[in-house]
Tab-separated table of C-alpha atoms and ligand atoms in Angstrom:
chain	number	residue	atom	x	y	z
A	7	MET	CA	35.202	-25.776	-0.671
A	8	MET	CA	33.964	-22.351	0.437
A	9	LYS	CA	36.360	-20.759	-2.053
A	10	ILE	CA	35.122	-22.986	-5.016
A	11	SER	CA	31.492	-22.280	-4.393
A	12	ARG	CA	32.269	-18.461	-4.033
A	13	LEU	CA	33.930	-18.604	-7.352
A	14	LEU	CA	31.086	-20.294	-9.032
A	15	ILE	CA	28.635	-17.796	-7.769
A	16	ALA	CA	30.949	-14.987	-8.969
A	17	ALA	CA	31.057	-16.636	-12.358
A	18	ALA	CA	27.237	-17.056	-12.372
A	19	LEU	CA	26.768	-13.385	-11.519
A	20	THR	CA	29.195	-12.258	-14.240
A	21	ALA	CA	27.241	-14.352	-16.728
A	22	ALA	CA	23.873	-12.993	-15.561
A	23	GLY	CA	25.290	-9.371	-15.756
A	24	ALA	CA	26.576	-9.949	-19.301
A	25	ALA	CA	23.144	-11.384	-20.373
A	26	THR	CA	21.306	-8.298	-18.846
A	27	SER	CA	23.483	-5.774	-20.423
A	28	ALA	CA	23.315	-7.453	-23.750
A	29	HIS	CA	19.411	-7.192	-23.624
A	30	ALA	CA	17.935	-4.283	-25.495
A	31	ALA	CA	16.328	-1.396	-23.588
A	32	SER	CA	12.949	-2.575	-24.943
A	33	SER	CA	12.978	-5.988	-23.286
A	34	ASP	CA	13.862	-4.224	-19.852
A	35	ASP	CA	10.818	-2.070	-20.339
A	36	ALA	CA	8.672	-5.146	-21.017
A	37	ALA	CA	10.091	-6.849	-17.876
A	38	VAL	CA	9.249	-3.665	-15.782
A	39	GLN	CA	5.741	-3.570	-17.330
A	40	ALA	CA	5.205	-7.222	-16.578
A	41	ARG	CA	6.091	-6.357	-12.859
A	42	VAL	CA	3.738	-3.415	-12.801
A	43	ASP	CA	0.915	-5.625	-14.196
A	44	GLU	CA	1.604	-8.137	-11.455
A	45	ALA	CA	1.571	-5.409	-8.857
A	46	ARG	CA	-1.736	-4.108	-10.211
A	47	ALA	CA	-3.324	-7.645	-10.010
A	48	VAL	CA	-2.034	-8.339	-6.520
A	49	THR	CA	-3.349	-4.915	-5.240
A	50	SER	CA	-6.649	-5.489	-6.917
A	51	ASP	CA	-7.004	-8.840	-5.179
A	52	PHE	CA	-5.963	-7.266	-1.797
A	53	LEU	CA	-8.456	-4.574	-2.057
A	54	LYS	CA	-11.265	-6.791	-3.122
A	55	GLN	CA	-10.593	-9.218	-0.348
A	56	LEU	CA	-10.513	-6.322	2.212
A	57	GLY	CA	-13.717	-4.640	0.869
A	58	GLY	CA	-15.548	-8.014	1.030
A	59	THR	CA	-14.475	-8.906	4.480
A	60	MET	CA	-15.125	-5.337	5.813
A	61	LYS	CA	-18.617	-5.424	4.451
A	62	ALA	CA	-19.390	-8.890	5.912
A	63	GLU	CA	-17.962	-7.978	9.374
A	64	MET	CA	-19.820	-4.626	9.439
A	65	GLN	CA	-23.008	-6.471	8.728
A	66	ALA	CA	-22.379	-9.247	11.220
A	67	GLY	CA	-21.027	-7.251	14.239
A	68	GLY	CA	-21.042	-3.498	13.461
A	69	PRO	CA	-17.920	-1.259	13.582
A	70	THR	CA	-16.456	-2.392	16.804
A	71	ALA	CA	-16.226	-5.997	15.439
A	72	ALA	CA	-15.164	-4.734	11.966
A	73	MET	CA	-12.205	-2.867	13.681
A	74	LYS	CA	-10.129	-6.062	13.093
A	75	VAL	CA	-10.292	-5.899	9.351
A	76	CYS	CA	-8.523	-2.687	9.095
A	77	ARG	CA	-6.427	-3.450	12.155
A	78	ASP	CA	-5.454	-7.109	11.471
A	79	VAL	CA	-6.536	-8.458	8.393
A	80	ALA	CA	-5.202	-5.634	6.079
A	81	PRO	CA	-1.679	-5.621	7.548
A	82	GLY	CA	-1.901	-9.408	7.624
A	83	ILE	CA	-2.644	-9.785	4.006
A	84	ALA	CA	0.048	-7.028	3.196
A	85	ASN	CA	2.657	-9.069	5.325
A	86	ASP	CA	1.646	-12.373	3.591
A	87	VAL	CA	2.179	-10.856	0.078
A	88	SER	CA	5.551	-9.203	1.058
A	89	LEU	CA	6.869	-12.532	2.297
A	90	ARG	CA	5.497	-14.610	-0.665
A	91	LYS	CA	6.802	-12.123	-3.281
A	92	GLY	CA	9.877	-10.506	-1.767
A	93	TRP	CA	8.237	-7.166	-2.044
A	94	LYS	CA	7.450	-4.469	0.500
A	95	VAL	CA	3.626	-4.107	0.553
A	96	THR	CA	1.994	-1.581	2.874
A	97	ARG	CA	-1.038	0.659	3.183
A	98	VAL	CA	-0.359	4.409	3.601
A	99	GLY	CA	-2.821	7.260	4.400
A	100	THR	CA	-3.146	10.758	3.504
A	101	ARG	CA	-3.780	11.254	7.210
A	102	VAL	CA	-2.634	8.392	9.378
A	103	ARG	CA	-4.232	6.345	12.292
A	104	ASN	CA	-1.306	4.016	12.850
A	105	PRO	CA	1.998	5.919	12.381
A	106	MET	CA	4.042	2.715	12.652
A	107	LEU	CA	2.409	1.163	9.528
A	108	GLY	CA	0.611	3.888	7.664
A	109	MET	CA	2.923	6.823	7.330
A	110	PRO	CA	3.853	7.635	3.734
A	111	ASP	CA	7.613	8.381	2.880
A	112	VAL	CA	8.566	11.368	0.758
A	113	TRP	CA	8.001	9.647	-2.457
A	114	GLU	CA	4.622	8.306	-1.398
A	115	GLN	CA	3.488	11.762	-0.096
A	116	ARG	CA	4.343	13.135	-3.611
A	117	VAL	CA	2.304	10.529	-5.347
A	118	LEU	CA	-0.697	10.842	-3.031
A	119	GLN	CA	-0.640	14.627	-3.786
A	120	ASP	CA	-0.686	13.866	-7.412
A	121	PHE	CA	-3.521	11.382	-6.921
A	122	GLU	CA	-5.612	14.207	-5.342
A	123	LYS	CA	-4.841	16.401	-8.222
A	124	ARG	CA	-5.910	13.564	-10.786
A	125	ALA	CA	-9.082	13.051	-8.761
A	126	ALA	CA	-9.934	16.733	-8.929
A	127	GLN	CA	-9.597	16.500	-12.755
A	128	GLY	CA	-12.268	13.662	-12.751
A	129	GLU	CA	-10.147	10.518	-12.686
A	130	LYS	CA	-11.640	7.626	-10.651
A	131	TYR	CA	-9.710	6.069	-7.719
A	132	ASP	CA	-10.617	2.507	-8.903
A	133	THR	CA	-8.199	2.561	-11.657
A	134	MET	CA	-5.741	5.259	-10.446
A	135	THR	CA	-2.099	3.987	-10.182
A	136	TYR	CA	1.340	5.220	-10.597
A	137	SER	CA	4.707	3.413	-10.900
A	138	GLU	CA	8.354	4.450	-11.298
A	139	VAL	CA	11.827	2.876	-11.170
A	140	VAL	CA	13.705	4.575	-8.338
A	141	GLU	CA	17.483	4.448	-7.655
A	142	GLU	CA	18.724	4.693	-3.965
A	143	PRO	CA	21.843	3.954	-2.211
A	144	ALA	CA	20.388	0.587	-1.341
A	145	GLY	CA	19.755	-0.214	-5.069
A	146	LYS	CA	17.103	0.043	-7.785
A	147	SER	CA	13.469	-0.754	-7.101
A	148	LEU	CA	10.133	-0.544	-8.815
A	149	ARG	CA	7.664	1.398	-6.834
A	150	PHE	CA	3.981	1.216	-7.414
A	151	MET	CA	0.890	2.844	-5.790
A	152	LYS	CA	-2.811	2.308	-6.114
A	153	ALA	CA	-5.253	4.815	-4.791
A	154	ILE	CA	-7.713	4.001	-2.127
A	155	GLY	CA	-10.846	6.035	-1.948
A	156	VAL	CA	-13.310	6.524	0.896
A	157	ALA	CA	-16.440	4.506	0.522
A	158	PRO	CA	-19.691	5.231	2.566
A	159	GLN	CA	-18.801	2.167	4.799
A	160	CYS	CA	-15.490	3.641	5.963
A	161	VAL	CA	-16.995	6.780	7.794
A	162	ALA	CA	-18.087	4.587	10.579
A	163	CYS	CA	-14.357	4.654	11.664
A	164	HIS	CA	-12.762	7.481	9.412
A	165	GLY	CA	-15.624	10.044	9.302
A	166	SER	CA	-16.822	12.953	11.530
A	167	ALA	CA	-17.293	12.766	15.224
A	168	GLY	CA	-21.009	12.456	14.698
A	169	GLN	CA	-20.598	9.458	12.364
A	170	ILE	CA	-18.381	7.577	14.697
A	171	THR	CA	-20.344	5.886	17.579
A	172	GLU	CA	-19.266	6.263	21.202
A	173	PRO	CA	-17.864	2.682	21.688
A	174	VAL	CA	-15.910	2.979	18.454
A	175	ARG	CA	-14.498	6.373	19.468
A	176	ALA	CA	-13.409	5.043	22.934
A	177	GLN	CA	-11.719	1.980	21.276
A	178	LEU	CA	-9.981	4.183	18.784
A	179	LYS	CA	-8.851	6.651	21.481
A	180	GLU	CA	-7.364	3.813	23.528
A	181	LEU	CA	-5.540	2.076	20.561
A	182	TYR	CA	-4.495	5.006	18.556
A	183	PRO	CA	-3.831	8.156	20.817
A	184	TYR	CA	-2.233	9.921	17.850
A	185	ASP	CA	-5.138	9.176	15.412
A	186	GLN	CA	-5.312	11.621	12.469
A	187	ALA	CA	-7.422	9.453	10.160
A	188	VAL	CA	-10.799	11.046	10.816
A	189	ASP	CA	-13.070	13.692	9.118
A	190	TYR	CA	-12.932	11.838	5.692
A	191	LYS	CA	-15.940	12.045	3.466
A	192	PRO	CA	-17.004	9.407	0.819
A	193	GLY	CA	-15.132	10.265	-2.385
A	194	ASP	CA	-11.990	11.617	-0.550
A	195	LEU	CA	-8.607	10.006	-1.102
A	196	ARG	CA	-8.012	7.822	1.983
A	197	GLY	CA	-4.583	6.647	0.873
A	198	ALA	CA	-2.982	3.971	-1.193
A	199	VAL	CA	-1.557	0.467	-1.348
A	200	SER	CA	2.187	0.951	-1.916
A	201	ILE	CA	4.496	-1.687	-3.259
A	202	LYS	CA	8.202	-1.690	-3.570
A	203	GLN	CA	9.974	-4.516	-5.579
A	204	PRO	CA	13.768	-4.646	-5.390
A	205	LEU	CA	15.146	-4.763	-8.905
A	206	THR	CA	18.332	-6.574	-9.551
A	207	ASP	CA	20.472	-6.328	-12.669
B	10	LIG	C1	-14.416	-0.494	11.934
B	10	LIG	C2	-13.576	0.567	11.850
B	10	LIG	C3	-12.970	0.842	10.560
B	10	LIG	C4	-13.629	0.873	9.294
B	10	LIG	C5	-15.116	0.744	9.016
B	10	LIG	C6	-12.558	1.295	8.300
B	10	LIG	N1	-11.356	1.303	8.970
B	10	LIG	FE1	-9.599	1.878	7.989
B	10	LIG	N2	-8.579	1.650	9.851
B	10	LIG	C7	-9.201	1.310	11.055
B	10	LIG	C8	-8.196	1.126	12.021
B	10	LIG	C9	-8.440	0.709	13.462
B	10	LIG	C10	-6.990	1.458	11.274
B	10	LIG	C11	-5.525	1.347	11.883
B	10	LIG	C12	-4.961	-0.041	11.375
B	10	LIG	C13	-3.504	-0.323	11.941
B	10	LIG	O1	-3.457	-0.301	13.191
B	10	LIG	O2	-2.548	-0.525	11.226
B	10	LIG	C14	-7.209	1.857	9.945
B	10	LIG	C15	-6.266	2.130	9.040
B	10	LIG	C16	-6.636	2.341	7.752
B	10	LIG	C17	-5.605	2.551	6.683
B	10	LIG	C18	-3.983	2.622	6.897
B	10	LIG	C19	-3.544	3.994	7.100
B	10	LIG	C20	-3.704	4.538	8.475
B	10	LIG	O3	-4.364	5.534	8.633
B	10	LIG	O4	-3.123	3.938	9.402
B	10	LIG	C21	-6.219	2.749	5.462
B	10	LIG	C22	-5.604	3.043	4.198
B	10	LIG	C23	-7.661	2.509	5.730
B	10	LIG	N3	-7.756	2.272	7.189
B	10	LIG	C24	-8.637	2.598	4.789
B	10	LIG	C25	-10.013	2.327	5.026
B	10	LIG	C26	-11.038	2.278	4.036
B	10	LIG	C27	-10.733	2.613	2.551
B	10	LIG	C28	-12.155	1.938	4.718
B	10	LIG	C29	-13.541	1.612	4.008
B	10	LIG	C30	-13.626	0.671	2.939
B	10	LIG	C31	-11.854	1.740	6.049
B	10	LIG	N4	-10.466	2.063	6.274
B	10	LIG	C32	-12.805	1.437	6.954
B	10	LIG	C33	-10.521	1.242	11.295
B	10	LIG	C34	-11.498	1.015	10.262
């Protein structure tokens, strides 16, 4: 029984492989483009939801209450999307508060640097994205990043010492002893949403 089902899977894989390689390069491009569009839509929803929740919490309870939006809500949504889609969805920073979740890898660092150059040339963060198909020992994947700019409401927790109130500072110090994600100004690049989708062919 075991043997038969293995054989069937092998046959199905061969058929799928043949079908893929028979496709013209242009249909592969179209498939990648469809994935990029989907990543863009998911990211835009994510950031809209986050921005709205942050604003509401800041108005309702101030920055000590709003802390949970960046701390729980954002990683929570990223996790949900990751599970639902089979992608790896994270938020990374140019300077990082939570090194466990927010640290960019080498590829992400390169894209963040490029985003800063593009911003210096006048491009807006709202529409700034980058995507690339990468090949690693673990396989091929589509990587996508969308820039996150610093809005005025962010400086209550990511701004200068004078902009962060004493209770927030105390809370941050306790939770994030290695916090680097301060001294941002509105208009700076804060980081990006980063998505990695495994590609199988
Ligand atoms: C109420 C405080 C607070 C406000 C306001 C706030 N953040 Fe954060 N931010 C945090 C905390 C706390 C973390 C660490 C989250 C974690 O533990 O993963 C964080 C982490 C992040 C990260 C992930 C990278 C890292 O440094 O760990 C990004 C990106 C980010 N914030 C962007 C923003 C943006 C953009 C705004 C404004 C729209 C904003 N934050 C407003 C508290 C805040």
